[in-house]
Amino acid sequence: MSAFLARLSESISKAKNVRIYKNKDTAYDFKLYPFGERGTYIDPELISEITDNLASSITEQFPAFDYIVSPEPGGHTWGMLAAYKLMKPMNILRLSTELYENYEVCIKRETAYNENYIYFDGFTAGDRVLILDDVISSGATIRCIAQQMADMGVELVGVQGILAKGEHYKQLEADYGIPVRVLSKV
C-alpha cells in the first residue's frame, strides 16, 4: 500500500476483532475499523486522509453523477464528508425508525450479521448517483440498494468504498456493469 494511505493501512491492521450474533445460532467475526459503522474514535489525520482520498478517487473515477448516496450506519458520514469536499449534494439512506415510516420506499437489507430496513426519499427517475459506503464485504447492502434504484429508474454510475473485504466487489462490477472502487482491500 502506498504511503499516501499510511494511516488507513495502520487503522486496518490494528482493528479489533469481535464476534457479533445475528441470532442465537449465527455468529459473525467482525472487525472494528475506526472508520466503519461500529468504529468509535477516529483520529483527525485519518479523517483527513480518508476524505481527501475519497474525493480524489471520485473525481478521477466518476466524473459524471448528480449526487452521492450513502447508507446508514457507516457510509453516510463519509458520504457527507466527500460530498462537502466535492461540493456535491447527497442523499442519506436512513435506517428504519418511526421517523421514516411514512417514506414510500423501504427495502429490507440483510447482511451476514444484521437485518434491518433502509428508507429511500428524494429520488427522481433519471437521477445519476454514486453510492459511497465504508466497507464492502459480501456486497449485500450495495445489491439491495442497486436493485431498488433500478426499480425507481435511478441510474447507478458506480460505487466508491473505503475498504473491500475479499473479492465480492468484483462480482458487483460484473453483475451491474459499473465500476466499484475502494481505497484499500483486505
Short mmCIF file of C-alpha atoms in Angstrom, two decimals, residues 24-86:
data_model
loop_
_atom_site.label_atom_id
_atom_site.label_comp_id
_atom_site.label_asym_id
_atom_site.label_seq_id
_atom_site.Cartn_x
_atom_site.Cartn_y
_atom_site.Cartn_z
CA LYS A 24 -28.58 -17.35 18.74
CA ASP A 25 -27.28 -19.70 16.03
CA THR A 26 -25.47 -17.34 13.68
CA ALA A 27 -22.22 -15.63 14.64
CA TYR A 28 -20.09 -13.29 12.53
CA ASP A 29 -16.49 -12.31 13.20
CA PHE A 30 -16.45 -8.55 12.79
CA LYS A 31 -13.54 -6.10 12.54
CA LEU A 32 -13.97 -2.83 14.41
CA TYR A 33 -12.41 -0.44 11.92
CA PRO A 34 -12.36 3.08 13.33
CA PHE A 35 -13.84 4.39 10.06
CA GLY A 36 -16.55 1.70 9.92
CA GLU A 37 -20.11 1.55 11.13
CA ARG A 38 -19.22 0.44 14.65
CA GLY A 39 -15.99 2.40 14.98
CA THR A 40 -15.73 4.98 17.71
CA TYR A 41 -12.63 7.18 17.99
CA ILE A 42 -11.25 8.46 14.69
CA ASP A 43 -8.04 10.45 14.64
CA PRO A 44 -8.39 13.75 12.72
CA GLU A 45 -5.44 12.85 10.46
CA LEU A 46 -7.23 9.62 9.49
CA ILE A 47 -10.42 11.57 8.78
CA SER A 48 -8.46 13.93 6.56
CA GLU A 49 -6.59 11.14 4.77
CA ILE A 50 -9.76 9.17 4.02
CA THR A 51 -11.79 12.22 2.98
CA ASP A 52 -9.07 13.60 0.70
CA ASN A 53 -8.52 10.22 -0.94
CA LEU A 54 -12.23 9.56 -1.39
CA ALA A 55 -12.60 12.94 -3.09
CA SER A 56 -9.59 12.25 -5.34
CA SER A 57 -10.80 8.78 -6.28
CA ILE A 58 -14.31 10.01 -7.03
CA THR A 59 -13.01 12.90 -9.14
CA GLU A 60 -10.80 10.53 -11.16
CA GLN A 61 -13.16 7.58 -11.49
CA PHE A 62 -16.64 9.11 -11.54
CA PRO A 63 -16.71 12.39 -13.44
CA ALA A 64 -20.46 12.48 -14.14
CA PHE A 65 -23.05 12.00 -11.40
CA ASP A 66 -25.73 14.17 -9.81
CA TYR A 67 -25.20 13.31 -6.16
CA ILE A 68 -23.76 10.87 -3.65
CA VAL A 69 -25.97 8.27 -1.96
CA SER A 70 -24.77 6.75 1.31
CA PRO A 71 -26.45 4.30 3.68
CA GLU A 72 -26.55 4.48 7.43
CA PRO A 73 -24.91 3.49 9.69
CA GLY A 74 -21.37 3.55 8.26
CA GLY A 75 -21.45 5.14 4.85
CA HIS A 76 -23.36 8.32 5.50
CA THR A 77 -20.60 10.03 7.50
CA TRP A 78 -18.06 9.51 4.72
CA GLY A 79 -20.63 10.36 2.06
CA MET A 80 -21.26 13.66 3.78
CA LEU A 81 -17.55 14.47 4.08
CA ALA A 82 -16.88 13.58 0.42
CA ALA A 83 -19.97 15.49 -0.76
CA TYR A 84 -18.79 18.56 1.13
CA LYS A 85 -15.28 18.29 -0.26
CA LEU A 86 -16.62 17.84 -3.82
#
